[in-house]
């Protein structure tokens, strides 16, 4: 395209790419002649609340400028959605929780398979707009104490009002990629526990306003589990400060197992962690005894159900002979009465 009033030319392209939830602009530059006339490159909104100008000293430099490591290309998300923290799992395809009241909860959500929470097993879950999950039934109203006499997981329990903005959603049928991600996370932060996620529940509060102030919060809780093991990951994005009461952690119906995230202010949640990953907390919540770090992982080992009168298992054939102080043994007996191992040899 010739530049007005000159014989110089400019080659460029703009691409608008969009889906239901997201919109992007790609600016692609080819040969751009140096110009002596006024020029600008970028975008702006009617109220100038969102704008960007590509900063180069002359128009010809647009051909080599970039914000994506591709010469001559600049890309921008322009749908206005809050930038999702990099530690969040994808949630765009989640089922929305539409609350008509600021203390609103979802209906019962049937889990893909039972979830173990400190010795109790649940097949359903409730997601509340005030930043928590329960299993038996929703809580009727906000309570400033994280001790509601029921099992609860509360990434950020405070008074929120999703009617004023933001979104609350969940994913109950995760993709294989999500299952692979949570499996990798468990293996990284709980290396002594063999685990492969069979299912996951991902609940996300994105840009949800406080009930009595103008700030918004961004956080996500992930339940990763299989038949034997359950884990909870809490991810924090931007959390605005508030004067409202708040709590973060989990508790059980009998308060026997509970944890409060030790942050002095709610905004500190975004930089707090128990696994040295900013804004991330991880917990094993199935109730299994925590094994010492020097234990060898035993996975889903076969359970010993005593069948003999003396509390011992039946003979267990070893994979290969075991030498024991000069004697070679081909089988063993596991005895439960004294939590000891008893090895016998039969002739």
Coordinates of C-alpha atoms in Angstrom, one line a residue:
X1 CA 0.0 0.0 0.0
X2 CA 1.5 3.4 -1.0
X3 CA 1.9 5.9 1.8
X4 CA -0.2 9.0 1.2
X5 CA 1.8 11.9 -0.4
X6 CA 4.8 9.7 -1.1
X7 CA 6.0 6.9 -3.4
X8 CA 7.0 4.8 -0.4
X9 CA 5.0 1.6 0.4
X10 CA 4.0 -0.3 3.6
X11 CA 3.1 -4.0 3.8
X12 CA 1.2 -5.1 6.9
X13 CA -1.6 -7.3 8.1
X14 CA -4.0 -7.5 11.1
X15 CA -5.6 -10.7 12.2
X16 CA -8.6 -11.0 14.6
X17 CA -8.7 -14.5 16.1
X18 CA -11.5 -15.4 18.5
X19 CA -13.4 -18.2 20.2
X20 CA -16.5 -17.9 22.5
X21 CA -14.4 -16.8 25.5
X22 CA -11.2 -15.3 24.0
X23 CA -10.2 -12.7 21.4
X24 CA -6.7 -11.9 20.1
X25 CA -5.2 -9.5 17.6
X26 CA -2.1 -10.3 15.6
X27 CA -0.2 -7.5 13.8
X28 CA 2.1 -8.8 11.1
X29 CA 4.5 -6.4 9.4
X30 CA 6.3 -6.9 6.1
X31 CA 8.4 -4.2 4.4
X32 CA 7.7 -0.8 5.9
X33 CA 9.5 2.2 4.3
X34 CA 10.8 5.0 6.5
X35 CA 8.2 7.7 6.8
X36 CA 8.5 11.4 7.2
X37 CA 4.8 11.7 8.1
X38 CA 3.1 11.1 11.4
X39 CA 2.3 7.5 12.2
X40 CA 1.2 5.3 15.1
X41 CA 0.8 1.5 15.6
X42 CA -1.1 -0.3 18.3
X43 CA -4.7 -0.3 19.6
X44 CA -7.0 1.9 21.8
X45 CA -10.5 1.7 23.3
X46 CA -13.3 4.3 23.3
X47 CA -12.5 5.2 26.9
X48 CA -8.7 4.8 26.6
X49 CA -8.9 2.4 29.5
X50 CA -7.0 -0.1 27.5
X51 CA -4.4 1.0 24.9
X52 CA -1.0 0.0 23.6
X53 CA 1.4 1.7 21.3
X54 CA 4.3 -0.2 19.7
X55 CA 7.4 1.7 20.7
X56 CA 9.9 1.9 17.8
X57 CA 11.8 5.0 16.7
X58 CA 10.7 4.9 13.1
X59 CA 8.1 3.0 11.1
X60 CA 10.6 0.8 9.2
X61 CA 11.5 -0.9 12.6
X62 CA 8.0 -2.4 12.8
X63 CA 9.3 -5.1 10.4
X64 CA 11.7 -6.3 13.0
X65 CA 9.8 -5.5 16.2
X66 CA 8.0 -8.2 18.2
X67 CA 6.5 -9.1 21.5
X68 CA 6.4 -12.8 20.6
X69 CA 10.0 -13.6 19.5
X70 CA 8.8 -13.7 15.9
X71 CA 10.2 -10.8 13.9
X72 CA 7.5 -8.4 12.6
X73 CA 4.7 -9.9 14.7
X74 CA 3.0 -8.5 17.8
X75 CA 0.1 -10.3 19.5
X76 CA -2.4 -9.1 22.1
X77 CA -5.3 -10.7 24.1
X78 CA -8.1 -8.2 23.7
X79 CA -11.2 -9.8 25.2
X80 CA -10.7 -8.0 28.5
X81 CA -10.5 -11.2 30.5
X82 CA -8.3 -11.2 33.6
X83 CA -4.9 -12.6 32.9
X84 CA -5.0 -16.1 34.3
X85 CA -2.0 -16.9 36.5
X86 CA 0.5 -19.3 35.0
X87 CA 0.1 -21.8 37.8
X88 CA -3.7 -22.3 37.2
X89 CA -5.0 -25.3 35.3
X90 CA -7.1 -24.5 32.2
X91 CA -10.7 -23.5 33.2
X92 CA -12.2 -21.9 30.1
X93 CA -14.4 -24.9 29.4
X94 CA -15.7 -25.2 32.9
X95 CA -19.3 -25.4 34.0
X96 CA -20.4 -22.1 35.4
X97 CA -21.9 -21.8 38.9
X98 CA -24.5 -19.1 38.6
X99 CA -25.5 -17.8 42.0
X100 CA -28.6 -15.7 42.5
X101 CA -27.5 -14.9 46.1
X102 CA -24.2 -13.8 47.5
X103 CA -24.1 -16.8 49.8
X104 CA -25.1 -19.1 46.9
X105 CA -23.9 -22.6 46.3
X106 CA -24.1 -25.0 43.4
X107 CA -26.4 -28.0 43.3
X108 CA -24.8 -31.3 44.2
X109 CA -22.1 -32.2 41.7
X110 CA -21.6 -35.9 41.2
X111 CA -17.9 -36.8 41.2
X112 CA -16.5 -39.1 38.6
X113 CA -15.3 -41.5 41.3
X114 CA -15.4 -41.4 45.1
X115 CA -13.1 -38.9 46.8
X116 CA -11.4 -39.8 50.1
X117 CA -11.1 -37.0 52.7
X118 CA -9.4 -38.0 55.9
X119 CA -11.0 -41.4 56.1
X120 CA -14.4 -40.5 54.8
X121 CA -15.5 -41.1 51.2
X122 CA -17.7 -38.8 49.2
X123 CA -19.4 -39.2 45.8
X124 CA -20.6 -35.6 45.5
X125 CA -19.4 -32.1 46.1
X126 CA -20.8 -28.5 46.5
X127 CA -19.0 -25.4 45.2
X128 CA -19.9 -22.2 47.0
X129 CA -19.5 -18.6 45.7
X130 CA -17.9 -17.6 49.0
X131 CA -14.7 -19.6 48.2
X132 CA -15.1 -23.2 49.6
X133 CA -16.1 -26.7 48.8
X134 CA -18.3 -29.0 51.0
X135 CA -19.4 -32.6 50.5
X136 CA -22.6 -33.4 52.4
X137 CA -24.6 -30.2 51.8
X138 CA -23.9 -26.5 51.3
X139 CA -23.4 -24.2 54.2
X140 CA -26.4 -21.8 54.5
X141 CA -24.4 -18.6 55.1
X142 CA -20.9 -17.2 55.6
X143 CA -19.2 -18.1 58.9
X144 CA -15.9 -16.3 59.9
X145 CA -14.6 -19.5 61.6
X146 CA -13.2 -22.4 59.6
X147 CA -14.9 -24.9 61.9
X148 CA -18.4 -25.5 60.5
X149 CA -18.7 -29.0 62.0
X150 CA -18.4 -30.6 58.5
X151 CA -15.7 -31.5 56.1
X152 CA -14.7 -28.4 54.1
X153 CA -11.9 -27.3 51.7
X154 CA -11.7 -23.5 51.7
X155 CA -9.1 -21.9 49.4
X156 CA -10.4 -18.5 50.4
X157 CA -13.5 -18.4 52.6
X158 CA -14.8 -14.9 52.7
X159 CA -17.8 -12.9 51.6
X160 CA -17.7 -12.7 47.8
X161 CA -20.4 -11.5 45.4
X162 CA -20.3 -13.1 41.9
X163 CA -23.4 -11.2 40.9
X164 CA -21.3 -8.1 40.6
X165 CA -18.7 -9.6 38.2
X166 CA -16.2 -12.3 37.6
X167 CA -16.9 -16.0 37.1
X168 CA -17.1 -19.2 39.2
X169 CA -16.7 -22.5 37.4
X170 CA -15.7 -26.1 37.7
X171 CA -14.4 -28.9 35.6
X172 CA -15.5 -32.4 36.7
X173 CA -14.4 -34.3 33.6
X174 CA -10.8 -33.3 33.1
X175 CA -8.9 -34.0 29.9
X176 CA -6.0 -36.5 29.8
X177 CA -3.7 -33.5 29.7
X178 CA -5.0 -32.2 33.0
X179 CA -4.7 -35.7 34.6
X180 CA -1.1 -35.8 33.4
X181 CA -0.4 -32.4 34.9
X182 CA -1.8 -33.2 38.3
X183 CA -0.1 -36.6 38.3
X184 CA 3.2 -34.9 37.5
X185 CA 2.6 -32.4 40.3
X186 CA 2.0 -35.1 42.9
X187 CA 5.1 -36.9 41.8
X188 CA 7.1 -33.7 42.1
X189 CA 5.9 -32.6 45.5
X190 CA 5.2 -36.0 47.1
X191 CA 8.0 -38.1 45.6
X192 CA 7.6 -41.0 48.1
X193 CA 4.0 -41.7 47.2
X194 CA 3.3 -43.6 44.0
X195 CA 0.3 -41.9 42.3
X196 CA -1.5 -41.7 39.0
X197 CA -4.6 -39.5 38.9
X198 CA -7.7 -41.3 37.8
X199 CA -9.8 -38.2 38.2
X200 CA -9.6 -34.5 39.1
X201 CA -12.0 -31.8 40.1
X202 CA -11.0 -28.2 39.2
X203 CA -12.8 -25.3 40.8
X204 CA -11.9 -21.7 39.8
X205 CA -12.9 -18.3 41.1
X206 CA -11.8 -15.7 38.5
X207 CA -12.0 -11.9 39.2
X208 CA -14.8 -12.3 41.7
X209 CA -15.5 -9.1 43.8
X210 CA -15.6 -8.9 47.5
X211 CA -19.0 -8.3 48.9
X212 CA -18.2 -5.0 50.6
X213 CA -15.3 -3.6 48.6
X214 CA -14.1 -3.0 45.1
X215 CA -11.3 -5.5 45.0
X216 CA -11.4 -8.9 43.3
X217 CA -9.8 -12.3 43.9
X218 CA -8.4 -15.0 41.7
X219 CA -7.8 -18.5 43.0
X220 CA -8.3 -22.2 42.1
X221 CA -8.5 -25.5 44.0
X222 CA -7.7 -28.8 42.4
X223 CA -8.7 -32.2 43.8
X224 CA -6.5 -34.9 42.3
X225 CA -7.4 -38.5 43.3
X226 CA -7.7 -42.2 42.6
X227 CA -9.1 -45.1 44.5
X228 CA -6.4 -45.0 47.2
X229 CA -5.0 -41.5 47.4
X230 CA -6.4 -37.9 47.4
X231 CA -4.5 -34.6 47.1
X232 CA -5.6 -31.0 47.1
X233 CA -3.7 -28.2 45.3
X234 CA -4.6 -24.5 46.0
X235 CA -3.4 -21.9 43.5
X236 CA -3.6 -18.2 44.2
X237 CA -3.5 -15.4 41.6
X238 CA -4.0 -11.8 42.3
X239 CA -5.8 -11.4 45.7
X240 CA -6.9 -7.8 46.6
X241 CA -6.6 -6.7 50.2
X242 CA -9.9 -6.5 52.2
X243 CA -11.1 -5.6 55.6
X244 CA -13.5 -8.5 55.6
X245 CA -13.0 -11.6 57.8
X246 CA -11.4 -14.5 55.8
X247 CA -9.9 -17.9 56.2
X248 CA -7.9 -20.3 54.0
X249 CA -7.3 -24.0 54.5
X250 CA -9.3 -27.0 55.3
X251 CA -11.1 -28.7 58.2
X252 CA -12.9 -31.9 59.0
X253 CA -16.2 -32.6 60.7
X254 CA -14.6 -33.5 64.0
X255 CA -11.8 -30.9 63.6
X256 CA -9.3 -33.8 64.0
X257 CA -7.5 -32.8 60.8
X258 CA -7.4 -29.1 59.9
X259 CA -5.0 -26.6 58.5
X260 CA -5.0 -22.8 58.2
X261 CA -2.7 -21.1 55.6
X262 CA -0.5 -18.9 57.8
X263 CA -0.7 -15.5 56.0
X264 CA -0.8 -12.2 57.9
X265 CA -3.0 -10.6 55.2
X266 CA -5.2 -12.0 52.5
X267 CA -3.0 -10.5 49.7
X268 CA -0.1 -12.5 51.0
X269 CA -1.8 -15.7 49.8
X270 CA -0.5 -14.8 46.3
X271 CA 3.1 -15.2 47.5
X272 CA 2.7 -17.9 50.1
X273 CA 3.5 -21.6 49.6
X274 CA 4.3 -24.9 51.4
X275 CA 6.1 -26.4 48.4
X276 CA 8.4 -23.5 47.4
X277 CA 6.2 -22.6 44.4
X278 CA 4.8 -19.1 44.7
X279 CA 1.1 -19.0 45.3
X280 CA 0.7 -22.8 45.6
X281 CA -0.2 -25.1 48.5
X282 CA -0.4 -28.9 48.3
X283 CA -1.9 -31.4 50.7
X284 CA -2.4 -35.1 51.0
X285 CA -6.0 -35.5 52.3
X286 CA -7.0 -39.1 52.1
X287 CA -6.1 -39.7 55.7
X288 CA -3.4 -42.3 55.1
X289 CA -0.5 -42.3 57.6
X290 CA 2.3 -40.1 56.4
X291 CA 5.3 -42.4 55.7
X292 CA 8.8 -41.5 56.8
X293 CA 11.0 -40.1 54.0
X294 CA 13.3 -43.1 54.3
X295 CA 10.5 -45.6 53.4
X296 CA 10.5 -47.3 50.0
X297 CA 7.3 -46.6 48.1
X298 CA 5.0 -49.6 48.3
X299 CA 2.3 -48.4 46.0
X300 CA -0.9 -50.4 46.1
X301 CA 0.6 -53.4 47.9
X302 CA -1.5 -56.5 48.6
X303 CA -3.3 -56.2 51.9
X304 CA -2.5 -58.8 54.6
X305 CA -5.7 -60.3 56.0
X306 CA -4.7 -62.8 58.7
X307 CA -6.1 -66.2 58.0
X308 CA -4.2 -68.3 60.5
X309 CA -5.1 -68.6 64.2
X310 CA -1.8 -66.9 65.3
X311 CA -2.5 -63.8 63.2
X312 CA -0.2 -64.6 60.4
X313 CA -0.7 -64.5 56.7
X314 CA -0.5 -67.7 54.7
X315 CA 2.8 -68.5 53.0
X316 CA 4.0 -65.9 50.6
X317 CA 6.2 -67.3 47.8
X318 CA 9.2 -65.1 47.2
X319 CA 10.2 -64.1 43.7
X320 CA 13.6 -65.7 44.2
X321 CA 15.4 -67.4 47.1
X322 CA 16.4 -65.1 50.0
X323 CA 19.6 -65.7 51.9
X324 CA 19.3 -65.2 55.6
X325 CA 22.5 -65.8 57.6
X326 CA 23.6 -68.8 55.6
X327 CA 20.1 -70.2 55.1
X328 CA 18.2 -69.9 51.9
X329 CA 14.4 -69.3 52.1
X330 CA 11.8 -69.4 49.4
X331 CA 8.8 -68.1 51.3
X332 CA 7.8 -65.7 54.1
X333 CA 5.0 -65.0 56.5
X334 CA 3.7 -61.6 57.4
X335 CA 2.4 -61.5 60.9
X336 CA 0.2 -58.6 62.1
X337 CA -0.2 -59.3 65.8
X338 CA 3.0 -57.5 66.7
X339 CA 3.5 -55.6 63.4
X340 CA 6.6 -57.7 62.7
X341 CA 7.8 -59.9 59.9
X342 CA 8.3 -63.6 60.6
X343 CA 10.2 -65.8 58.2
X344 CA 9.9 -69.5 58.3
X345 CA 11.4 -72.3 56.4
X346 CA 9.5 -75.6 55.9
X347 CA 11.3 -78.8 55.2

